[in-house]
Short mmCIF file of C-alpha atoms and ligand atoms in Angstrom, two decimals:
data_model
loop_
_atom_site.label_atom_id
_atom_site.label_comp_id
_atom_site.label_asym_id
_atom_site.label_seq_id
_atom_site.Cartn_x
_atom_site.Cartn_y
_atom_site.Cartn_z
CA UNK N 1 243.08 69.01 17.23
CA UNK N 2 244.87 71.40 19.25
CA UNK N 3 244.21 74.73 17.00
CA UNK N 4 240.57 75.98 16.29
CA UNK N 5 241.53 77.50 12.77
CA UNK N 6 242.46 74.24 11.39
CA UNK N 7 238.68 73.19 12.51
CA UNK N 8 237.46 76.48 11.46
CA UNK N 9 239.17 76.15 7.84
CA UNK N 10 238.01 72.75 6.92
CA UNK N 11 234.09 73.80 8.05
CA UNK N 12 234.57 77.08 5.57
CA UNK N 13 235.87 74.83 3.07
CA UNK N 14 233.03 72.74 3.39
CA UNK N 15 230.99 75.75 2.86
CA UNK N 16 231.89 77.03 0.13
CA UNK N 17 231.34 73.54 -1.42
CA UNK N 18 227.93 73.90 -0.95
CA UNK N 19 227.71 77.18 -2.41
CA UNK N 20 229.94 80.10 -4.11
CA UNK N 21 228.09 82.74 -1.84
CA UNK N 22 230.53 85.29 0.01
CA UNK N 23 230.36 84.16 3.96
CA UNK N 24 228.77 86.03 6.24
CA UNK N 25 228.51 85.96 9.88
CA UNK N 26 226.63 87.65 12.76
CA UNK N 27 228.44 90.29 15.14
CA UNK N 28 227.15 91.44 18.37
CA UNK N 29 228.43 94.49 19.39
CA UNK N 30 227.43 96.42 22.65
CA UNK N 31 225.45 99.47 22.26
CA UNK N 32 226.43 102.74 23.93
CA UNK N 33 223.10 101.97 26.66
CA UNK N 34 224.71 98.59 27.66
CA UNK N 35 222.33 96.52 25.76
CA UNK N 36 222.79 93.95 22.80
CA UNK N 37 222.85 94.90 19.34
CA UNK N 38 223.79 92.53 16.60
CA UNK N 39 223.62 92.33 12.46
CA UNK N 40 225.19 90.74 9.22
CA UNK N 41 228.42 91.47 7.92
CA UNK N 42 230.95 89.88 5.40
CA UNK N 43 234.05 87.86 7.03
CA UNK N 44 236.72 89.05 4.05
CA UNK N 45 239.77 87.09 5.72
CA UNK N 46 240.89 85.55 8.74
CA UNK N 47 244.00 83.82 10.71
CA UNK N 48 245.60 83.53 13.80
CA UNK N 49 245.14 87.44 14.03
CA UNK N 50 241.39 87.48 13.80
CA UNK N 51 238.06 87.87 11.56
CA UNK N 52 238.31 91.24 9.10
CA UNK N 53 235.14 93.03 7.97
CA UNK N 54 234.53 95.93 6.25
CA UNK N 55 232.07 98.87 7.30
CA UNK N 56 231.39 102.61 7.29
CA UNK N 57 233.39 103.52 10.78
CA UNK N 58 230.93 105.96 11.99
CA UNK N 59 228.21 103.74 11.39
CA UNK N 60 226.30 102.55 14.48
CA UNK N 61 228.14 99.47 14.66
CA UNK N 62 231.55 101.56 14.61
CA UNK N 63 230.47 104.12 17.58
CA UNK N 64 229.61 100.68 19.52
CA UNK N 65 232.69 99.46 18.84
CA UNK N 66 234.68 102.62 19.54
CA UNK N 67 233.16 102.29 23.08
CA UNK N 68 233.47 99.04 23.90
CA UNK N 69 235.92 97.73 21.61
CA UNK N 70 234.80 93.53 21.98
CA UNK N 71 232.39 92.38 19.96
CA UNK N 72 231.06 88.48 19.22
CA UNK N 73 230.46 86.74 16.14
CA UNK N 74 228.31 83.99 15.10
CA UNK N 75 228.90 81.93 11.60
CA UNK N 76 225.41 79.83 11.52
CA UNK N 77 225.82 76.51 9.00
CA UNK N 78 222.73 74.92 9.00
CA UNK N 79 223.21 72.54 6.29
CA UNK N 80 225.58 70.67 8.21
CA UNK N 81 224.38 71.39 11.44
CA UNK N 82 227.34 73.94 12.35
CA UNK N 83 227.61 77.19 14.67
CA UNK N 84 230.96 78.65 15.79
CA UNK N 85 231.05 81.36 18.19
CA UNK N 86 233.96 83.82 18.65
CA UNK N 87 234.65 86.28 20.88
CA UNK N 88 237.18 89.27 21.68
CA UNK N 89 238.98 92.23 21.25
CA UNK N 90 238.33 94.45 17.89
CA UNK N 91 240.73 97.11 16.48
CA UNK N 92 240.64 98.82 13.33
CA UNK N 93 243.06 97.08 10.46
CA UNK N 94 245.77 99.76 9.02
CA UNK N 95 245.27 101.82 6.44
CA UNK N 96 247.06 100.30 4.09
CA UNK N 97 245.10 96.83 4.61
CA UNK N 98 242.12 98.53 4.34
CA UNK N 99 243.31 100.92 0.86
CA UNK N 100 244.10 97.59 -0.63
CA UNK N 101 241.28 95.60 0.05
CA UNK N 102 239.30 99.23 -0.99
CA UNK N 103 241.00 99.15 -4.32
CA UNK N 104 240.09 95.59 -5.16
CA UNK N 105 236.32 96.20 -4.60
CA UNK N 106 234.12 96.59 -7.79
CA UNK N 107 233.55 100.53 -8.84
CA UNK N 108 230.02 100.70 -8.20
CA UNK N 109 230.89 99.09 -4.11
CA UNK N 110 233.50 102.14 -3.70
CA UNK N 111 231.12 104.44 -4.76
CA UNK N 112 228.20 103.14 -2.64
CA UNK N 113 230.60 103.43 -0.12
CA UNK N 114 231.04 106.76 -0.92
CA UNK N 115 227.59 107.72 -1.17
CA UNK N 116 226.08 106.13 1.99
CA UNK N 117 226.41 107.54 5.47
CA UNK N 118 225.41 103.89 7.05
CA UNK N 119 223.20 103.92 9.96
CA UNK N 120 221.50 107.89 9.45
CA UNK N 121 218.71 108.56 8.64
CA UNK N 122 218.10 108.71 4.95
CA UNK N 123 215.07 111.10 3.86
CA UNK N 124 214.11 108.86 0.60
CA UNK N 125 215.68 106.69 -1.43
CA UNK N 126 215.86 109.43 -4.16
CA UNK N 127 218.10 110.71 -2.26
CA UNK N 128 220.89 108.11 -2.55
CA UNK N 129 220.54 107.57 -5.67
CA UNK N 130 221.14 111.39 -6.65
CA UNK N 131 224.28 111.07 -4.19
CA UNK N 132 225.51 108.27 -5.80
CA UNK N 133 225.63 110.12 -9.28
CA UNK N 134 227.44 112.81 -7.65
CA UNK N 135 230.44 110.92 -6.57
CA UNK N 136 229.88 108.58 -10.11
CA UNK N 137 230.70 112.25 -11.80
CA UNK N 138 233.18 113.24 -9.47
CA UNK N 139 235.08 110.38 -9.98
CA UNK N 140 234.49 110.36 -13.80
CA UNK N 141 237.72 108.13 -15.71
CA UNK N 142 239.90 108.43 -12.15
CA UNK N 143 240.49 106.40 -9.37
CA UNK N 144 237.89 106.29 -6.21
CA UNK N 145 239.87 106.75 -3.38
CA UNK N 146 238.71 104.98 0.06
CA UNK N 147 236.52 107.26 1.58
CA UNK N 148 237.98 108.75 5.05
CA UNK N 149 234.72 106.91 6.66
CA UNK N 150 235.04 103.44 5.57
CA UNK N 151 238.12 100.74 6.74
CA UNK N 152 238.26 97.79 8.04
CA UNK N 153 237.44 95.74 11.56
CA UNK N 154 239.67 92.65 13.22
CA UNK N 155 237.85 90.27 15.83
CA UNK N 156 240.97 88.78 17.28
CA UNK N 157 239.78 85.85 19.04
CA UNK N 158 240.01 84.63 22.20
CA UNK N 159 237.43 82.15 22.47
CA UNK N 160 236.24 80.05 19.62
CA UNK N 161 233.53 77.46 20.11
CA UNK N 162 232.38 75.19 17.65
CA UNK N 163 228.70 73.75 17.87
CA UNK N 164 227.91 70.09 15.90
CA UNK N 165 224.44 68.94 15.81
CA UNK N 166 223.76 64.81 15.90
CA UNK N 167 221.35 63.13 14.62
CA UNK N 168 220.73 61.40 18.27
CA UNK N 169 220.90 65.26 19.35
CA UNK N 170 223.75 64.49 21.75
CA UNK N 171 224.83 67.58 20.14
CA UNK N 172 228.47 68.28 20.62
CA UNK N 173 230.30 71.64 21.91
CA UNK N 174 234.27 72.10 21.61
CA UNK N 175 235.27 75.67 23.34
CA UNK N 176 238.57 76.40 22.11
CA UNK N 177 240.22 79.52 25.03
CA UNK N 178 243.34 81.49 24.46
CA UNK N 179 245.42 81.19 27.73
CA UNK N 180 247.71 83.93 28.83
CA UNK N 181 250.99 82.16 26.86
CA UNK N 182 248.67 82.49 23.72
CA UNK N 183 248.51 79.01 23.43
CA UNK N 184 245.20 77.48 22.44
CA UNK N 185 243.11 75.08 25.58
CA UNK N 186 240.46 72.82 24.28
CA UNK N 187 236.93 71.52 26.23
CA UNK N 188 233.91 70.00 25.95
CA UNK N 189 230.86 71.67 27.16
CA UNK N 190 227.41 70.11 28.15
CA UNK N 191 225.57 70.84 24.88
C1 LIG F 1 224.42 88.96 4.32
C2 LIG F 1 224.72 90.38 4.73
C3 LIG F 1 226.02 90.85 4.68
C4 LIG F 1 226.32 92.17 5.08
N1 LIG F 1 227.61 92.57 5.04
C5 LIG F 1 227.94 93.80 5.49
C6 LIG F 1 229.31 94.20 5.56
O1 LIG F 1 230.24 93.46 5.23
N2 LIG F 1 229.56 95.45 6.03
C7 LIG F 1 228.57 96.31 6.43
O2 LIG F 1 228.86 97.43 6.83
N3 LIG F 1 227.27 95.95 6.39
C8 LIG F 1 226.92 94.70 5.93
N4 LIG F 1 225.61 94.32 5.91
C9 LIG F 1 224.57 95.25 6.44
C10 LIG F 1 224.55 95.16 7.98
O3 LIG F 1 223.85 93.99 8.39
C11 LIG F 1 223.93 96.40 8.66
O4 LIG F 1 222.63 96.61 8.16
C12 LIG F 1 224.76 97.67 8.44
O5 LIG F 1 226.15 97.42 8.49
C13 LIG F 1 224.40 98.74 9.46
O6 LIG F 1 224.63 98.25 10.76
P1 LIG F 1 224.80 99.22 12.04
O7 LIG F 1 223.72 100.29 11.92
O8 LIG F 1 224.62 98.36 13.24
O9 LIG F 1 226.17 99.84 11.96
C14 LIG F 1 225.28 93.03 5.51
C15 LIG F 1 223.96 92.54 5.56
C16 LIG F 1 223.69 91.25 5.17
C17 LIG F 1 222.26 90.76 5.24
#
């Protein structure tokens, strides 16, 4: 198998047999001092162009990213013993992707969206709450607009490297590397 996405679809499919939970996956960003930071986020599509989440864009994640725009991502399968590790360049998706994908979310996500300035610090809880029933009323029988703060990432791979554990723990590792043609090169690695 010569392209990692046909790999990477069948192991999602197999996922989502196992359960109807959204996927998530890990992404390491750099921080603005150089060092590692990394958290959960939704994947909420993906193809040859890359790996789209969604997040507040001046959240800590989105200042990392807006200095050094590469991040890496880590889907972690443990029921059937799969990783897959990507790697690359991030931009932020257009606005109309992200205005769609905004309008398709569930009211009470575009408000939270709304109300929460991700990654400040928030005095109390109470206070959230109150500024969620602020832009509830505001928005009272219209349509929530995306907030100017909040689109959409895309991880466009250049790596790709799928982990499979055995049960004789000869575990096996296929790095999949975007060349300069764009064409896809295939490995093993030592696991
Ligand atoms: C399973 C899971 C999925 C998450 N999905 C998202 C997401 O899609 N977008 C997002 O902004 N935060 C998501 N979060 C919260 C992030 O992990 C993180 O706390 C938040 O984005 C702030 O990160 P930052 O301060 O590094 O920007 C998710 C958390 C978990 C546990």
């Amino acid at each position: 198998m010569q392209d990692p996405f046909l790999l990477f679809d069948e192991w999602i499919l197999l996922e989502k047999q196992l359960s109807n939970s959204p996927i998530s996956m890990v992404l390491a960003t750099v921080g603005e001092d150089g060092r590692p930071a990394a958290r959960a986020v939704l994947l909420k599509g993906y193809d040859q162009d890359g790996f789209v989440f969604y997040t507040n864009i001046q959240s800590r994640k989105a200042r990392e990213l807006a200095k050094t725009p590469y991040a890496a991502l880590c889907f972690l399968w443990p029921a059937h013993e799969h990783q897959v590790r990507v790697e690359g360049p991030v931009s932020l998706i257009s606005d109309e992707e992200a205005d769609a994908y905004f309008a398709s979310r569930p009211r009470e996500r575009q408000l939270g969206a709304w109300a929460s300035l991700q990654s400040q610090e928030l005095p109390s809880r109470k206070v959230l709450q109150q500024k969620y029933k602020e832009y509830e009323k505001k928005f009272e029988g219209k349509e929530i607009p995306r907030p100017p703060h909040w689109s959409g990432y895309r991880i466009t791979a250049n790596s790709m490297e799928f982990w499979i554990g055995h049960k004789d723990r000869l575990n096996e590792r296929i790095l999949f590397v975007r060349d300069e043609a764009g064409e896809w090169q295939k490995k093993l690695l030592y696991p």
